[in-house]
Short mmCIF file of C-alpha atoms in Angstrom, two decimals:
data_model
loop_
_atom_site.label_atom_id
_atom_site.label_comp_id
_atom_site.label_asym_id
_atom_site.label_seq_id
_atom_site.Cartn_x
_atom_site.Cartn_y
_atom_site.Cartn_z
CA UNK A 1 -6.92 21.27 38.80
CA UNK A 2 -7.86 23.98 40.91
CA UNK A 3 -7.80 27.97 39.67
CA UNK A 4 -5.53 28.15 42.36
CA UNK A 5 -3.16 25.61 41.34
CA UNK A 6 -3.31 27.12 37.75
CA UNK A 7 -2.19 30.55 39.14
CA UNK A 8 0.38 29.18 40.82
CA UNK A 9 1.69 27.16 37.77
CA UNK A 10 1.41 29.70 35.35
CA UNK A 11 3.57 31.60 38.17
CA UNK A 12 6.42 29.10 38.43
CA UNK A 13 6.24 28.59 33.88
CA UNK A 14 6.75 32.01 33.11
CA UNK A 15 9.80 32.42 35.73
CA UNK A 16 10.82 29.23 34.75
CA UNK A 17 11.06 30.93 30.98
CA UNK A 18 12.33 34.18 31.95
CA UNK A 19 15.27 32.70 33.82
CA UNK A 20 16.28 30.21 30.58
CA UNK A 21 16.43 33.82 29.06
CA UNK A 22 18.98 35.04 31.11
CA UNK A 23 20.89 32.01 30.75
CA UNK A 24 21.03 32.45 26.64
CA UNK A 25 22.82 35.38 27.22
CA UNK A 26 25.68 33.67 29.23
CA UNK A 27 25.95 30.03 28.32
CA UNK A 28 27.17 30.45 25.26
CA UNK A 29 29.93 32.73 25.41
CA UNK A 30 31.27 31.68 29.22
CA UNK A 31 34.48 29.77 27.48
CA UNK A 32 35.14 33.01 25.36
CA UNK A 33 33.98 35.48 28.14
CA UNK A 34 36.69 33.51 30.91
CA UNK A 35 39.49 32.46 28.51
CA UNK A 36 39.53 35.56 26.08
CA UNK A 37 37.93 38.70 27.71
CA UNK A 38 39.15 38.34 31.24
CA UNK A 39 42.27 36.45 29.81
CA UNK A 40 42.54 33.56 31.89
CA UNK A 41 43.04 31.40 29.86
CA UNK A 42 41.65 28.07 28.42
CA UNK A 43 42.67 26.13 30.93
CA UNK A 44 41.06 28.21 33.58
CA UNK A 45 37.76 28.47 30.94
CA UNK A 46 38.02 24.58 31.45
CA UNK A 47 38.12 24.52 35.39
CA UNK A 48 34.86 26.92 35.37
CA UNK A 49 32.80 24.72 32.99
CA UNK A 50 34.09 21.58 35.45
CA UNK A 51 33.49 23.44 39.19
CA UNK A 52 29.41 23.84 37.62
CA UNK A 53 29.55 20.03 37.59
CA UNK A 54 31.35 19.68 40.44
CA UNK A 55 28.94 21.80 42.06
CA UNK A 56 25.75 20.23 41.16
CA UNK A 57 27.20 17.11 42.19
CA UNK A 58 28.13 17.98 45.54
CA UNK A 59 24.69 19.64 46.41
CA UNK A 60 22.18 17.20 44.70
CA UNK A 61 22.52 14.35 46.77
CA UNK A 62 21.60 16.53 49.65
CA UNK A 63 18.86 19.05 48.35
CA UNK A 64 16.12 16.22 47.91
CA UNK A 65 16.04 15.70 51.50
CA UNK A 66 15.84 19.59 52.39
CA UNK A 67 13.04 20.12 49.74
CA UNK A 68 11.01 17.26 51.31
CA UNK A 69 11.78 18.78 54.67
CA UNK A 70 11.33 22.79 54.54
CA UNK A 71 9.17 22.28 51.00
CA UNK A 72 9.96 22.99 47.58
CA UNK A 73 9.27 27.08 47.32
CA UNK A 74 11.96 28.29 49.67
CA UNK A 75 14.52 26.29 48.09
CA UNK A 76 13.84 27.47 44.84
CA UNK A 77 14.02 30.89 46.02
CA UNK A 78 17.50 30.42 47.79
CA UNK A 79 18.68 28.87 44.66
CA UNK A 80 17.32 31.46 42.52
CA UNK A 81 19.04 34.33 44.96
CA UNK A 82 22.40 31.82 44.86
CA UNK A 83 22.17 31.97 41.24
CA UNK A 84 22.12 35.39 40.85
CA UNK A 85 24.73 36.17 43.01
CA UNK A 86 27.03 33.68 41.05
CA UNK A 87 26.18 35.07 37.81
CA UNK A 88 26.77 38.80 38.90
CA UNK A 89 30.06 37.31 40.15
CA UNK A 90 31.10 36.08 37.31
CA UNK A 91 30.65 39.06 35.31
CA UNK A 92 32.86 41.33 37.63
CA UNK A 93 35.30 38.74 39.12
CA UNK A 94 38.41 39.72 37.25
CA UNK A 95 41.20 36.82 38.57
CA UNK A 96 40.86 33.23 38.66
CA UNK A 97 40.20 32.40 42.60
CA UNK A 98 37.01 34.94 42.43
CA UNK A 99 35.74 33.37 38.64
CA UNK A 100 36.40 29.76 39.92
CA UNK A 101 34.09 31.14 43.43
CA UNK A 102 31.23 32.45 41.60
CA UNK A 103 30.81 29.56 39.17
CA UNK A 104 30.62 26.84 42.05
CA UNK A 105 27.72 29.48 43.89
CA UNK A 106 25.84 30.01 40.31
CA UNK A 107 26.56 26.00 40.06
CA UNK A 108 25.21 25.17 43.33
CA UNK A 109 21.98 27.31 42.42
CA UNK A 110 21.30 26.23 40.04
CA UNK A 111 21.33 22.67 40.86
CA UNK A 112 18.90 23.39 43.56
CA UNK A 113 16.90 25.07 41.10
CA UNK A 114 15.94 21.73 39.06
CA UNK A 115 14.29 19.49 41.66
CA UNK A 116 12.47 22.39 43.27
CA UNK A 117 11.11 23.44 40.27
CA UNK A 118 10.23 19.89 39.82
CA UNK A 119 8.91 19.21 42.94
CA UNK A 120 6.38 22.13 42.21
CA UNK A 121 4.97 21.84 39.10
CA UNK A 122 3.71 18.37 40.86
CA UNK A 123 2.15 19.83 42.96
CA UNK A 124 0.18 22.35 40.86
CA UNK A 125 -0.84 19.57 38.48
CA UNK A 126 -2.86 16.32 38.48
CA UNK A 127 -1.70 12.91 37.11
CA UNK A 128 -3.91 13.43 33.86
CA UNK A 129 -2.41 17.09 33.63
CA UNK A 130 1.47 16.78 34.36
CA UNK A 131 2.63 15.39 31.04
CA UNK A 132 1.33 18.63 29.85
CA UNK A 133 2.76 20.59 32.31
CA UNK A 134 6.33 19.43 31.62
CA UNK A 135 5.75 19.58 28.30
CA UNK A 136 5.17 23.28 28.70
CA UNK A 137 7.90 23.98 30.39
CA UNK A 138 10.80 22.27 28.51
CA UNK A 139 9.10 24.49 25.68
CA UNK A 140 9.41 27.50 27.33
CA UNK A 141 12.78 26.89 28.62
CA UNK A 142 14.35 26.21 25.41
CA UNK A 143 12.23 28.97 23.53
CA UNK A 144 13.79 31.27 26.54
CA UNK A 145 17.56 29.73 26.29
CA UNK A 146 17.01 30.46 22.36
CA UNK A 147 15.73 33.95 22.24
CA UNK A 148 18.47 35.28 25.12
CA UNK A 149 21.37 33.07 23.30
CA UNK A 150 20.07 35.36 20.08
CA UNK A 151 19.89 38.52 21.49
CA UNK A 152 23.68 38.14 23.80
CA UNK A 153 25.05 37.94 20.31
CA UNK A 154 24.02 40.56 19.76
CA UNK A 155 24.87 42.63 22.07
CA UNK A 156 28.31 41.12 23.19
CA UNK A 157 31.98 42.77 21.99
CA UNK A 158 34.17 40.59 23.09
CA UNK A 159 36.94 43.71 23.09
CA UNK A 160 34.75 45.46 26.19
CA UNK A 161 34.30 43.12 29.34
CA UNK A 162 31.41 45.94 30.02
CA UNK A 163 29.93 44.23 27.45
CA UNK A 164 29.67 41.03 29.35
CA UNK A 165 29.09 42.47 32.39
CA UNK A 166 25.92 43.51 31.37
CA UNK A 167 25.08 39.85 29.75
CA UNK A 168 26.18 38.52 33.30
CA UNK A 169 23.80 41.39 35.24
CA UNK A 170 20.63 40.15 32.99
CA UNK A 171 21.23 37.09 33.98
CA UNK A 172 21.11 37.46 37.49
CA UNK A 173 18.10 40.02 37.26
CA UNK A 174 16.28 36.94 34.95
CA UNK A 175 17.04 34.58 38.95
CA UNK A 176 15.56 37.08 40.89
CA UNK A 177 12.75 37.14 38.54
CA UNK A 178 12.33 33.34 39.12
CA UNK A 179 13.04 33.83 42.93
CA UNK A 180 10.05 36.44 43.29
CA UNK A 181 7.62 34.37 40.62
CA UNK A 182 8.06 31.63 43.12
CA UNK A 183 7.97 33.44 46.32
CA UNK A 184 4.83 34.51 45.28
CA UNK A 185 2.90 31.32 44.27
CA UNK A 186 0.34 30.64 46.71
CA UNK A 187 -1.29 26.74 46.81
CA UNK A 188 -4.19 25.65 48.88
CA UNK A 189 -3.70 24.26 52.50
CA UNK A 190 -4.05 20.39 52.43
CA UNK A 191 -3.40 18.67 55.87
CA UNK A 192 -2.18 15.34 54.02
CA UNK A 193 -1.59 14.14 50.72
CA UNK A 194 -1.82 10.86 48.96
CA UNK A 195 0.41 9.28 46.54
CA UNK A 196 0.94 10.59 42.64
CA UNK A 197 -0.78 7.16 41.36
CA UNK A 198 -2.25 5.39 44.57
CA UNK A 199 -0.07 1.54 43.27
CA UNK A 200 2.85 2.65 43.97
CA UNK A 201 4.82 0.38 46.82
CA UNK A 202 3.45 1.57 50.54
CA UNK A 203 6.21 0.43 52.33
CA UNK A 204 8.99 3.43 50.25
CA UNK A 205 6.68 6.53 51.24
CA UNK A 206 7.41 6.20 55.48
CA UNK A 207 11.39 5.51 55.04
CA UNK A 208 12.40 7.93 52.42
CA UNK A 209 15.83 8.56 51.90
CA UNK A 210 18.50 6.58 49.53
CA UNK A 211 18.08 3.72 51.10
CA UNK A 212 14.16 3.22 50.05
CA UNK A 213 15.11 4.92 47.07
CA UNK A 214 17.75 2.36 46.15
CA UNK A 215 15.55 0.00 47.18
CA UNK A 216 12.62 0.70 44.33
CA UNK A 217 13.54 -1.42 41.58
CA UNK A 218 11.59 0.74 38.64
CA UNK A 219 12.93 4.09 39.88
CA UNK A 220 16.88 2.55 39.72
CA UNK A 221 15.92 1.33 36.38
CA UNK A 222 14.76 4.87 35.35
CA UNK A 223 17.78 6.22 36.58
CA UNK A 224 19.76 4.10 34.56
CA UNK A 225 17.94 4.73 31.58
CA UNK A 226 18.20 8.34 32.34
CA UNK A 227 21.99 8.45 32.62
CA UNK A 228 22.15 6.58 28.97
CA UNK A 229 19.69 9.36 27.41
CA UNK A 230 21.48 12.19 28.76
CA UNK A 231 24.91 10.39 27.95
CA UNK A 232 23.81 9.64 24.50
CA UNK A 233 22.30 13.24 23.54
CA UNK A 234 23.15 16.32 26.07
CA UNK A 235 26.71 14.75 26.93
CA UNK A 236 28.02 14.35 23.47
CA UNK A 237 26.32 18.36 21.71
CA UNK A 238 29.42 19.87 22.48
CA UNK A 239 32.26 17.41 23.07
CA UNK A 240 32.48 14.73 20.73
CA UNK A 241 29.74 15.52 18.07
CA UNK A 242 30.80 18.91 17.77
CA UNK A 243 34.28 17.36 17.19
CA UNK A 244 33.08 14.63 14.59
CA UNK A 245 31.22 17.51 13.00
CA UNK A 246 34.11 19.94 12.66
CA UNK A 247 36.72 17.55 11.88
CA UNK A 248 35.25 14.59 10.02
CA UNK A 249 32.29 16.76 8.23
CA UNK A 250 34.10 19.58 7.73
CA UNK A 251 32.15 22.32 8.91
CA UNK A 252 32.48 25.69 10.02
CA UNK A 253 31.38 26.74 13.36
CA UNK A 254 29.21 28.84 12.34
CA UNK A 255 27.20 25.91 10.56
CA UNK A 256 27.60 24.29 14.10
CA UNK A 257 25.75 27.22 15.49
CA UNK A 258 22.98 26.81 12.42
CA UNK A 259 22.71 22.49 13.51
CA UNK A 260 22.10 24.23 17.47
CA UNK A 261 19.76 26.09 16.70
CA UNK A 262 17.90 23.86 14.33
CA UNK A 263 17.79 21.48 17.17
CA UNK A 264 16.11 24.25 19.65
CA UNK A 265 13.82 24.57 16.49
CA UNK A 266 12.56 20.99 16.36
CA UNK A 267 11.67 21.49 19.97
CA UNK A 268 9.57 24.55 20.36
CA UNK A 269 8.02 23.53 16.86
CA UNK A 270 7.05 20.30 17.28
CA UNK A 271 6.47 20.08 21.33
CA UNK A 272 3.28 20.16 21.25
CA UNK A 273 1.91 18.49 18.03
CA UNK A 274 4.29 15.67 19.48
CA UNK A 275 2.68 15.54 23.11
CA UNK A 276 -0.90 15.12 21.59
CA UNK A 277 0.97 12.33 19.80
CA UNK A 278 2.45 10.90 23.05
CA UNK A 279 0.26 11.40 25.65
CA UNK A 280 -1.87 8.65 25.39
CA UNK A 281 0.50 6.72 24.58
CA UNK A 282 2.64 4.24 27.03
CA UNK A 283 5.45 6.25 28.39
CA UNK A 284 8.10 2.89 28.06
CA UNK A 285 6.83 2.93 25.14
CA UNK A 286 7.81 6.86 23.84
CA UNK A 287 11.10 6.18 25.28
CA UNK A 288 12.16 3.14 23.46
CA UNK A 289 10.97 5.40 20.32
CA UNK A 290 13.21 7.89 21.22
CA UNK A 291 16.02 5.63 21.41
CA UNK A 292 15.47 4.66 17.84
CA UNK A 293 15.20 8.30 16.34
CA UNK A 294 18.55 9.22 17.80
CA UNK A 295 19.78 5.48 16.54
CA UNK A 296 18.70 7.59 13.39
CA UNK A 297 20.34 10.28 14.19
CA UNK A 298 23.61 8.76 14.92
CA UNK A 299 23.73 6.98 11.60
CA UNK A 300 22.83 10.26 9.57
CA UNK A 301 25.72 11.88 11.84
CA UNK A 302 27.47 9.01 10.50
CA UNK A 303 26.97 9.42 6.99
CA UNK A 304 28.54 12.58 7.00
CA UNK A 305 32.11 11.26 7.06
CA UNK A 306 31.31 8.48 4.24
CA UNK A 307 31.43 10.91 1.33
CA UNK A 308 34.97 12.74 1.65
CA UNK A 309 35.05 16.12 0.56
CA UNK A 310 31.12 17.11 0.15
CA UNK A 311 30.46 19.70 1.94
CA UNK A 312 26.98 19.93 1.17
CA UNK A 313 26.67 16.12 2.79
CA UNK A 314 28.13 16.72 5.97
CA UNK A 315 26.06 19.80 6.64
CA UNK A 316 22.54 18.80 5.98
CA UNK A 317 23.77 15.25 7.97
CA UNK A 318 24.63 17.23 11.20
CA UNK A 319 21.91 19.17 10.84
CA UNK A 320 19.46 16.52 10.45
CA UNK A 321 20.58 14.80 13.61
CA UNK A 322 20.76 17.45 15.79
CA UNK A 323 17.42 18.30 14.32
CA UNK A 324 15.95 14.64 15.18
CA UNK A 325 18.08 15.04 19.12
CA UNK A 326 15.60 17.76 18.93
CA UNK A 327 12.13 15.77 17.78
CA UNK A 328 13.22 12.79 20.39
CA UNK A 329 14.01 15.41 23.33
CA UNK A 330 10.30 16.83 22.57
CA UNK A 331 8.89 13.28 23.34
CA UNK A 332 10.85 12.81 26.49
CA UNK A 333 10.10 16.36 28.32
CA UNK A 334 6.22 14.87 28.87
CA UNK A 335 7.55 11.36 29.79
CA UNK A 336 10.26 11.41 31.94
CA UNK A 337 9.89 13.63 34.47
CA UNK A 338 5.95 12.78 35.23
CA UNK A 339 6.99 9.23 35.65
CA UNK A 340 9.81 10.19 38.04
CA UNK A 341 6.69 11.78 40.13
CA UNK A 342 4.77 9.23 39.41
CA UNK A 343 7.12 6.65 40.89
CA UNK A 344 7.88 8.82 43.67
CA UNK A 345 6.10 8.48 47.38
CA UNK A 346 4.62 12.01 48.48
CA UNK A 347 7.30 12.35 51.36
CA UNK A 348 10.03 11.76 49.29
CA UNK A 349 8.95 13.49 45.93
CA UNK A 350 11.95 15.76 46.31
CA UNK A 351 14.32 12.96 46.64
CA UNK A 352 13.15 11.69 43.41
CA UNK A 353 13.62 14.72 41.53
CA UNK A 354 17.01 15.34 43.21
CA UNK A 355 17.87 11.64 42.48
CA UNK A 356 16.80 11.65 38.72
CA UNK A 357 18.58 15.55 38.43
CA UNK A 358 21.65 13.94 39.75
CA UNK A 359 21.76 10.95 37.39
CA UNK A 360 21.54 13.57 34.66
CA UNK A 361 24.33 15.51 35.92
CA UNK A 362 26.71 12.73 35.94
CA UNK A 363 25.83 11.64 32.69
CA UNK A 364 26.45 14.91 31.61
CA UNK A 365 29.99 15.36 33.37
CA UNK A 366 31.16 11.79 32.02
CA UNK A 367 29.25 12.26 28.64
CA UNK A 368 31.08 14.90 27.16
CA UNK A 369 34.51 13.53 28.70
CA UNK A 370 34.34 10.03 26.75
CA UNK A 371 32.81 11.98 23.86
CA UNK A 372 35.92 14.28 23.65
CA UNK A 373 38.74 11.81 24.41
CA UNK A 374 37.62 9.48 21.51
CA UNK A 375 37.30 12.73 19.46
CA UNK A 376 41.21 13.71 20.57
CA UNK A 377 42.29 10.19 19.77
CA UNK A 378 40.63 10.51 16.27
CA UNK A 379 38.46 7.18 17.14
CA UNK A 380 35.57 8.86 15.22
CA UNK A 381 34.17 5.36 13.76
CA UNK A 382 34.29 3.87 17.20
CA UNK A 383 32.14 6.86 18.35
CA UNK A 384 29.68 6.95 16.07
CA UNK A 385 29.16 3.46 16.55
CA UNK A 386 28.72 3.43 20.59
CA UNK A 387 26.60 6.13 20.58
CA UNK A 388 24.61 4.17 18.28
CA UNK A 389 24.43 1.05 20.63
CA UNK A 390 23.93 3.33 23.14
CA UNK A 391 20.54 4.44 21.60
CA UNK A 392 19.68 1.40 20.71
CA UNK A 393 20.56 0.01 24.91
CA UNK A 394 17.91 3.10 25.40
CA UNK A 395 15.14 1.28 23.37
CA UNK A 396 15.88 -2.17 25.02
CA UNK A 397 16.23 -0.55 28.79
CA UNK A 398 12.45 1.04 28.28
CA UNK A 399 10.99 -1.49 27.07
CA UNK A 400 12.57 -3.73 30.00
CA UNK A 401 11.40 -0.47 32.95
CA UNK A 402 7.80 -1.07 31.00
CA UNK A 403 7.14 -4.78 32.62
CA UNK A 404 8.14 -2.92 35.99
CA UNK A 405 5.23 -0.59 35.35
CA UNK A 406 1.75 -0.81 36.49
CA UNK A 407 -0.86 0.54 33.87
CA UNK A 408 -1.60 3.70 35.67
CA UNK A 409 2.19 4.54 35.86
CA UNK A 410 2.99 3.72 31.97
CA UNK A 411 -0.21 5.71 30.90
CA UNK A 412 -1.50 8.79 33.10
CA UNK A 413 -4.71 8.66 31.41
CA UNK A 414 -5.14 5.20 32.82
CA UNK A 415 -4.68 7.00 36.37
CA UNK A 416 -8.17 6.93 38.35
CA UNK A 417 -10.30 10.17 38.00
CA UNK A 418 -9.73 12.62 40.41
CA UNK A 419 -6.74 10.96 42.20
CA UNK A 420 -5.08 12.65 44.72
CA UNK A 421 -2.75 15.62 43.78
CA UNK A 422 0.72 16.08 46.26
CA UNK A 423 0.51 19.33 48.00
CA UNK A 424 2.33 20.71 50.63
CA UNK A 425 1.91 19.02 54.67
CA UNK A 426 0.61 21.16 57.19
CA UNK A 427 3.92 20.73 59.31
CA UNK A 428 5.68 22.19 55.58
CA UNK A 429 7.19 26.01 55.85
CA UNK A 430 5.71 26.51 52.57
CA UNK A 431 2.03 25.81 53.40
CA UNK A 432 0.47 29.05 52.16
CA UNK A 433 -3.79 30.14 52.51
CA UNK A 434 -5.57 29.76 49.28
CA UNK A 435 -4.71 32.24 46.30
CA UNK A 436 -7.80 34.81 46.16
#
């Protein structure tokens, strides 16, 4: 890696972190903020949490294409300016129309966010470096979304809207701090650029599109593994497990807040003790060990409705499993997305991204859906036990995208010294002189 590329990483983390900042002090008080302080209700609450899905959905399909045609840094930075204008929206918007408006833009930005983001830290990384790299920044995103989600609490009064406007305001400042981070990352001019790991299939990196992409067998199996993770984990924290907790353990919300945050607490303390752990380690591998720790999980979530009336039980069980959501979320962040780039033909590398970001936002629109009608129907048994075989179908569904593998893809540090790392074309608008 060059000192260049290092700069320009560095760049992209710390925005990266500051941004997940100025989400904690939104995210977890938009249902209270729309239904309570602006008084429109819980049904409109709903229809803002649903237009961010809707949102992402409708734009990810298309913003692969445009990052692997105009590059990856000026569609971060119109995301990051979308964002913000969407989040300073919400905070003043006042009637339902204008709230709905600015959650689809902060929605929209956010979803091009992801894959640029993505598409970036490849490029300022090598093969040998990028499990690291990821690594680094699910850390700092949750360590960001953790410390903001700490300090909006304490600044919010849910009596004074001012209040949130100002929660809403650093949020959008925390965007344009990840718009001018990124605006400002400068990588070295490379005429061409060769493939993440040079085995991957020739014949996907001249066609591109969803076509090719359907057409690569491992990739569709990764997405399909993908949507089961997120389903099984992301979809279900505050649907149906926050349900089973509250109604079949018996605990307060405030206890639910405690599980939360000892999940974010697994993650930023155990990231990196478990990526020396994982790294040279098969990445089909990892991910079928993930898929038994939240098996785990499940059944200690589980356990907390087999002892009626103990308290004590049902609190250290939820907390234990969203504590080991947390350990198995730690292994993922350096396996999943490096393979995805790994997988991925130069010219399309923003496809991939936008393909695997898509996956996860449908798993996490249909996720907490099934999670909360089984939890309305009172079906609690039945949910513990799919999401059970569901973590278990992740440990089977790894193992089977391992055969699909070549050695290099499964294990970076197989990858040949020195190989190649994606950088921008000299045709790309982003193509930028070397850093000083």
């Amino acid at each position: 890696m060059t000192t260049a590329m290092g700069a320009a990483l560095r760049r992209i983390q710390l925005g990266n972190a500051l941004s997940a900042f100025g989400n904690g002090f939104t995210v977890p008080f938009l249902f209270v903020y729309v239904a309570q302080v602006r008084d429109l209700g819980a049904n409109t609450a709903g229809m803002v949490l649903a237009t961010f899905a809707v949102a992402a959905l409708a734009v990810l399909p298309f913003i692969g294409r445009v990052i692997d045609r105009r590059g990856p840094l000026s569609v971060a930075v119109a995301g990051a300016v979308a964002a913000a204008v969407g989040s300073m929206g919400l905070g003043l918007a006042a009637s339902e129309p204008l709230v709905i408006a600015a959650a689809g833009v902060l929605g929209a930005g956010m979803a091009a966010i992801q894959p640029a983001l993505a598409t970036l830290i490849v490029w300022c990384s090598t093969p040998i470096t990028r499990s690291r790299a990821f690594a680094t920044q699910f850390f700092l995103g949750n360590l960001g979304l953790g410390v903001g989600g700490l300090l909006g609490g304490l600044l919010v009064d849910t009596s004074a809207a001012s209040s949130f406007v100002r929660l809403f305001a650093i949020d959008a400042v925390m965007f344009l701090v990840l718009g001018a981070a990124v605006a400002t990352v400068r990588l070295e001019r490379t005429p061409v650029f060769d493939d993440p790991v040079p085995t991957v299939d020739e014949r996907l990196g001249g066609s591109g599109g969803w076509r090719a992409l359907l057409g690569h067998r491992a990739m569709v199996q990764l997405c399909a593994l993908g949507f089961v993770m997120f389903f099984a984990c992301y979809g279900q924290f505050e649907s149906g497990l926050s349900a089973f907790a509250v109604d079949v353990a018996r605990i307060s919300p405030s206890m639910l807040g405690i599980a939360l945050a000892a999940n974010t607490a697994a993650i930023v303390l155990a990231q990196f003790v478990v990526l020396k752990l994982v790294e040279r380690r098969r990445r089909s591998r990892v991910m079928a060990l993930v898929g038994l720790v939240w098996t785990v999980a499940w059944c200690v979530a589980g356990t907390a409705g087999l002892i009626p009336g103990s308290q004590a039980v049902g609190v250290t069980a939820i907390i234990s499993a969203y504590a080991l959501f947390g350990l198995g979320e730690a292994m993922l962040s350096p396996t999943v997305a490096p393979l995805v780039a790994d997988l991925a033909p130069p010219s399309a590398l923003g496809q991939y991204n936008s393909a695997f970001a898509l996956v996860k936002q449908l798993a996490l629109a249909v996720g907490p859906a099934a999670g909360g009608l089984m939890a309305g129907a009172g079906l609690y048994g039945a949910y513990i036990v799919t999401l059970i075989v569901c973590s278990l179908g992740i440990t089977a569904l790894a193992l089977m995208l391992g055969r699909r593998l070549t050695a290099e893809q499964d294990n970076p540090l197989r990858a040949v010294a020195g190989a190649a790392v994606p950088a921008p074309r000299a045709a790309s608008s982003d193509e930028v002189a070397t850093a000083a």
